[in-house]
CSV table of C-alpha atoms in Angstrom, one decimal:
chain,number,residue,atom,x,y,z
E,23,ASN,CA,-0.1,-0.4,-0.1
E,24,ALA,CA,0.8,3.6,-0.7
E,25,GLY,CA,-0.9,5.1,2.2
E,26,VAL,CA,-1.8,8.6,1.8
E,27,THR,CA,-0.1,10.6,-1.4
E,28,GLN,CA,-0.1,14.4,-1.8
E,29,THR,CA,0.4,16.3,-4.9
E,30,PRO,CA,2.3,18.7,-5.6
E,31,LYS,CA,5.4,18.6,-2.7
E,32,PHE,CA,5.8,22.1,-3.0
E,33,ARG,CA,3.9,25.2,-4.9
E,34,ILE,CA,4.3,28.7,-5.8
E,35,LEU,CA,1.4,30.4,-6.1
E,36,LYS,CA,0.4,34.5,-7.3
E,37,ILE,CA,-2.2,36.1,-5.5
E,38,GLY,CA,-5.7,35.4,-7.1
E,39,GLN,CA,-4.4,32.2,-8.5
E,40,SER,CA,-6.2,29.2,-8.1
E,41,MET,CA,-5.3,25.5,-7.8
E,42,THR,CA,-6.1,21.9,-6.5
E,43,LEU,CA,-4.1,19.9,-4.1
E,44,GLN,CA,-4.9,16.1,-4.5
E,45,CYS,CA,-4.7,13.3,-1.9
E,46,THR,CA,-5.0,9.7,-2.7
E,47,GLN,CA,-5.4,7.3,0.0
E,48,ASP,CA,-5.4,3.2,-0.9
E,49,MET,CA,-6.5,1.8,2.0
E,50,ASN,CA,-10.4,1.6,1.5
E,51,HIS,CA,-10.5,4.6,4.6
E,52,ASN,CA,-14.0,6.0,5.2
E,53,TYR,CA,-12.5,9.3,7.1
E,54,MET,CA,-10.3,11.9,5.1
E,55,TYR,CA,-9.0,15.1,6.3
E,56,TRP,CA,-7.4,18.2,5.3
E,57,TYR,CA,-5.4,20.4,7.8
E,58,ARG,CA,-2.9,23.4,7.4
E,59,GLN,CA,-0.1,23.4,9.7
E,60,ASP,CA,1.7,27.1,10.1
E,61,PRO,CA,5.0,27.3,11.9
E,62,GLY,CA,4.8,26.9,15.5
E,63,MET,CA,1.2,26.2,15.4
E,64,GLY,CA,-0.6,23.1,15.9
E,65,LEU,CA,-2.7,21.6,12.6
E,66,LYS,CA,-5.9,23.2,12.0
E,67,LEU,CA,-8.8,21.7,10.6
E,68,ILE,CA,-9.8,22.4,7.2
E,69,TYR,CA,-12.4,20.0,6.1
E,70,TYR,CA,-13.3,16.6,6.6
E,71,SER,CA,-15.2,13.9,4.9
E,72,VAL,CA,-16.7,10.9,6.8
E,73,GLY,CA,-17.5,8.8,3.3
E,74,ALA,CA,-18.0,9.6,-0.6
E,75,GLY,CA,-20.7,12.2,-0.9
E,76,ILE,CA,-20.2,13.9,2.5
E,77,THR,CA,-18.1,16.8,3.5
E,78,ASP,CA,-18.0,19.1,6.1
E,79,LYS,CA,-16.4,22.1,7.4
E,80,GLY,CA,-13.6,22.0,9.7
E,81,GLU,CA,-11.9,25.0,11.9
E,82,VAL,CA,-10.9,27.1,9.2
E,83,PRO,CA,-12.6,26.3,6.2
E,84,ASN,CA,-12.9,30.1,4.5
E,85,GLY,CA,-10.9,30.3,1.1
E,86,TYR,CA,-10.9,26.5,0.4
E,87,ASN,CA,-13.6,23.9,-1.2
E,88,VAL,CA,-13.5,20.1,-1.4
E,89,SER,CA,-15.3,17.4,-2.5
E,90,ARG,CA,-15.4,13.4,-2.5
E,91,SER,CA,-16.7,11.7,-5.0
E,92,THR,CA,-14.6,8.4,-4.5
E,93,THR,CA,-14.0,6.8,-1.6
E,94,GLU,CA,-9.8,7.1,-2.6
E,95,ASP,CA,-9.9,10.6,-3.4
E,96,PHE,CA,-10.5,13.9,-1.5
E,97,PRO,CA,-8.8,17.3,-3.4
E,98,LEU,CA,-8.7,20.5,-1.7
E,99,ARG,CA,-9.3,23.6,-3.9
E,100,LEU,CA,-7.9,26.9,-3.3
E,101,GLU,CA,-9.9,29.5,-5.0
E,102,LEU,CA,-8.3,33.2,-5.3
E,103,ALA,CA,-5.6,32.2,-3.5
E,104,ALA,CA,-4.2,35.0,-0.5
E,105,PRO,CA,-1.0,35.4,1.2
E,106,SER,CA,-2.5,33.8,4.5
E,107,GLN,CA,-3.0,30.7,2.9
E,108,THR,CA,0.8,30.2,3.3
E,109,SER,CA,1.4,27.3,5.0
E,110,VAL,CA,1.9,23.5,4.9
E,111,TYR,CA,-1.4,21.3,4.1
E,112,PHE,CA,-1.6,17.6,5.3
E,113,CYS,CA,-4.0,15.2,4.2
E,114,ALA,CA,-4.8,12.4,6.5
E,115,SER,CA,-7.4,9.5,6.6
E,116,ILE,CA,-8.7,7.1,9.1
E,117,ARG,CA,-10.6,3.8,8.4
E,118,GLY,CA,-13.6,4.4,10.5
E,119,GLN,CA,-14.8,5.3,14.2
E,120,GLY,CA,-12.9,4.1,17.1
E,121,GLY,CA,-9.4,3.9,18.3
E,122,GLU,CA,-7.9,3.5,15.0
E,123,THR,CA,-4.7,4.8,13.7
E,124,GLN,CA,-4.7,8.0,11.6
E,125,TYR,CA,-2.7,8.2,8.3
E,126,PHE,CA,-0.7,11.2,7.0
E,127,GLY,CA,0.2,12.1,3.6
E,128,PRO,CA,3.9,13.8,3.0
E,129,GLY,CA,2.4,17.3,3.2
E,130,THR,CA,2.6,20.2,0.6
E,131,ARG,CA,4.3,23.1,0.8
E,132,LEU,CA,2.3,26.4,-0.6
E,133,LEU,CA,3.5,29.7,-0.7
E,134,VAL,CA,1.0,32.2,-2.1
E,135,LEU,CA,3.3,35.8,-3.3
Y,10,LYS,CA,-14.1,25.6,23.4
Y,11,ASN,CA,-11.9,22.3,22.7
Y,12,GLN,CA,-8.5,22.6,23.7
Y,13,VAL,CA,-5.3,20.6,24.0
Y,14,GLU,CA,-2.3,22.4,26.1
Y,15,GLN,CA,1.2,20.9,26.0
Y,16,SER,CA,3.9,21.5,27.9
Y,17,PRO,CA,7.0,22.2,27.4
Y,18,GLN,CA,7.5,24.0,24.9
Y,19,SER,CA,10.5,23.0,23.7
Y,20,LEU,CA,13.0,20.4,25.3
Y,21,ILE,CA,16.8,19.8,24.7
Y,22,ILE,CA,17.6,16.3,26.4
Y,23,LEU,CA,21.1,14.4,26.0
Y,24,GLU,CA,21.2,11.1,24.3
Y,25,GLY,CA,20.4,8.5,26.4
Y,26,LYS,CA,18.5,10.7,29.1
Y,27,ASN,CA,14.9,9.9,29.9
Y,28,CYS,CA,12.1,12.8,29.5
Y,29,THR,CA,8.5,13.3,30.3
Y,30,LEU,CA,6.1,15.6,28.0
Y,31,GLN,CA,2.9,16.7,29.1
Y,32,CYS,CA,-0.5,17.3,27.8
Y,33,ASN,CA,-4.0,18.9,29.1
Y,34,TYR,CA,-7.1,18.7,27.7
Y,35,THR,CA,-10.7,19.9,27.8
Y,36,VAL,CA,-12.1,18.2,25.0
Y,37,SER,CA,-15.8,16.8,26.0
Y,38,PRO,CA,-17.0,14.2,25.4
Y,39,PHE,CA,-13.6,12.2,25.3
Y,40,SER,CA,-13.3,9.6,22.9
Y,41,ASN,CA,-9.7,8.9,23.0
Y,42,LEU,CA,-6.4,10.3,23.6
Y,43,ARG,CA,-3.3,10.2,20.9
Y,44,TRP,CA,-0.1,10.9,21.1
Y,45,TYR,CA,2.0,11.7,17.2
Y,46,LYS,CA,5.5,12.0,16.6
Y,47,GLN,CA,6.1,14.7,13.5
Y,48,ASP,CA,9.9,14.7,12.1
Y,49,THR,CA,10.9,18.1,10.3
Y,50,GLY,CA,9.4,18.6,7.1
Y,51,ARG,CA,7.4,15.4,7.2
Y,52,GLY,CA,3.6,14.3,7.9
Y,53,PRO,CA,2.6,12.9,11.9
Y,54,VAL,CA,2.9,9.2,12.7
Y,55,SER,CA,0.8,7.9,15.5
Y,56,LEU,CA,2.8,6.7,18.5
Y,57,THR,CA,0.0,5.5,20.7
Y,58,ILE,CA,-3.7,5.6,21.0
Y,59,MET,CA,-5.8,5.4,24.4
Y,60,THR,CA,-9.7,5.6,25.1
Y,61,PHE,CA,-11.0,6.2,28.5
Y,62,SER,CA,-10.4,3.0,30.0
Y,63,GLU,CA,-6.7,3.0,29.3
Y,64,ASN,CA,-4.1,4.3,32.1
Y,65,THR,CA,-1.4,3.4,30.1
Y,66,LYS,CA,0.0,2.4,26.6
Y,67,SER,CA,3.5,1.6,25.6
Y,68,ASN,CA,5.1,1.6,22.1
Y,69,GLY,CA,9.1,0.5,22.5
Y,70,ARG,CA,10.7,3.3,24.1
Y,71,TYR,CA,7.5,5.2,24.1
Y,72,THR,CA,4.9,5.0,27.1
Y,73,ALA,CA,1.9,7.4,27.5
Y,74,THR,CA,-0.3,7.6,30.6
Y,75,LEU,CA,-3.7,9.0,30.4
Y,76,ASP,CA,-5.5,10.2,33.8
Y,77,ALA,CA,-9.2,11.0,32.5
Y,78,ASP,CA,-10.5,12.4,35.6
Y,79,THR,CA,-7.8,15.3,35.4
Y,80,LYS,CA,-7.9,15.4,31.6
Y,81,GLN,CA,-4.2,15.0,31.8
Y,82,SER,CA,-1.5,12.9,29.7
Y,83,SER,CA,2.1,12.2,29.6
Y,84,LEU,CA,4.4,10.5,26.9
Y,85,HIS,CA,8.0,9.3,28.6
Y,86,ILE,CA,10.4,9.0,26.4
Y,87,THR,CA,13.3,6.5,27.8
Y,88,ALA,CA,17.0,6.1,26.8
Y,89,SER,CA,16.8,8.6,24.6
Y,90,GLN,CA,18.1,8.5,20.9
Y,91,LEU,CA,19.1,11.3,18.0
Y,92,SER,CA,16.4,9.8,15.7
Y,93,ASP,CA,13.6,11.3,18.8
Y,94,SER,CA,14.3,14.8,17.9
Y,95,ALA,CA,11.2,15.6,16.4
Y,96,SER,CA,8.0,17.4,17.8
Y,97,TYR,CA,5.3,15.3,19.8
Y,98,ILE,CA,2.1,15.8,19.4
Y,99,CYS,CA,-1.1,15.7,21.7
Y,100,VAL,CA,-4.4,14.8,20.1
Y,101,VAL,CA,-7.5,14.1,21.7
Y,102,SER,CA,-10.6,12.8,19.7
Y,103,GLU,CA,-14.0,13.8,20.3
Y,104,GLY,CA,-16.9,11.3,21.0
Y,105,GLY,CA,-19.7,10.9,18.4
Y,106,SER,CA,-20.3,10.6,14.7
Y,107,ASN,CA,-18.1,13.3,13.5
Y,108,TYR,CA,-14.7,12.3,14.7
Y,109,LYS,CA,-13.3,15.5,14.9
Y,110,LEU,CA,-10.1,15.4,16.5
Y,111,THR,CA,-8.4,18.3,18.1
Y,112,PHE,CA,-4.2,18.9,18.2
Y,113,GLY,CA,-1.9,20.6,20.7
Y,114,LYS,CA,0.9,22.7,19.3
Y,115,GLY,CA,3.5,20.1,20.2
Y,116,THR,CA,6.9,19.6,22.3
Y,117,LEU,CA,9.5,20.3,20.2
Y,118,LEU,CA,12.8,17.6,21.7
Y,119,THR,CA,16.0,17.7,20.8
Y,120,VAL,CA,18.4,15.1,21.7
Y,121,ASN,CA,22.1,16.1,21.6
Y,122,PRO,CA,24.9,13.6,21.6
């Protein structure tokens, strides 16, 4: 199993541009998450999904959108990028409810200039 | 508001020494408490997961304790190694079907030779 994969690893965006961060997991997990991590801060939840077709907002959803058309994929869309969205973005997944292990992708480093 | 507070913010120890990291939380309802290790530039990796009824759990040289009454947890690292240098994150899961996790800011551990 590849686990959780994310692309790209690093991207520079200009203010106002848009992009999609890709996330795929091959473990047939139901729950998927997008977090952002700013320097010296804890991970903050952007959006999460409990299954295909079901998504919900987390703590910091403004400026982002998600979709979950399949179990495997959970892309994060940035519309009209702003410098405040400069961060490291992590995708993660858990199989289901209960005390199960959460698996993280390697992260996408985004710089908005 | 659900919160997870960790101390100390950073810690420097010599190789071979032991150390203990602290975590206090106010998450309710409580489902489980997790400790993650995050190496620089990588996604977090799960070390331990404890439910309400578990007081202690070990993973090699890592031992986590949980006091659900006082809402405190600790992570003890025995015979530290240079590879233990990382950020250690306490994460608390809310009960219920939406399965949200609240992350602490982490303790940055540096192990020097």
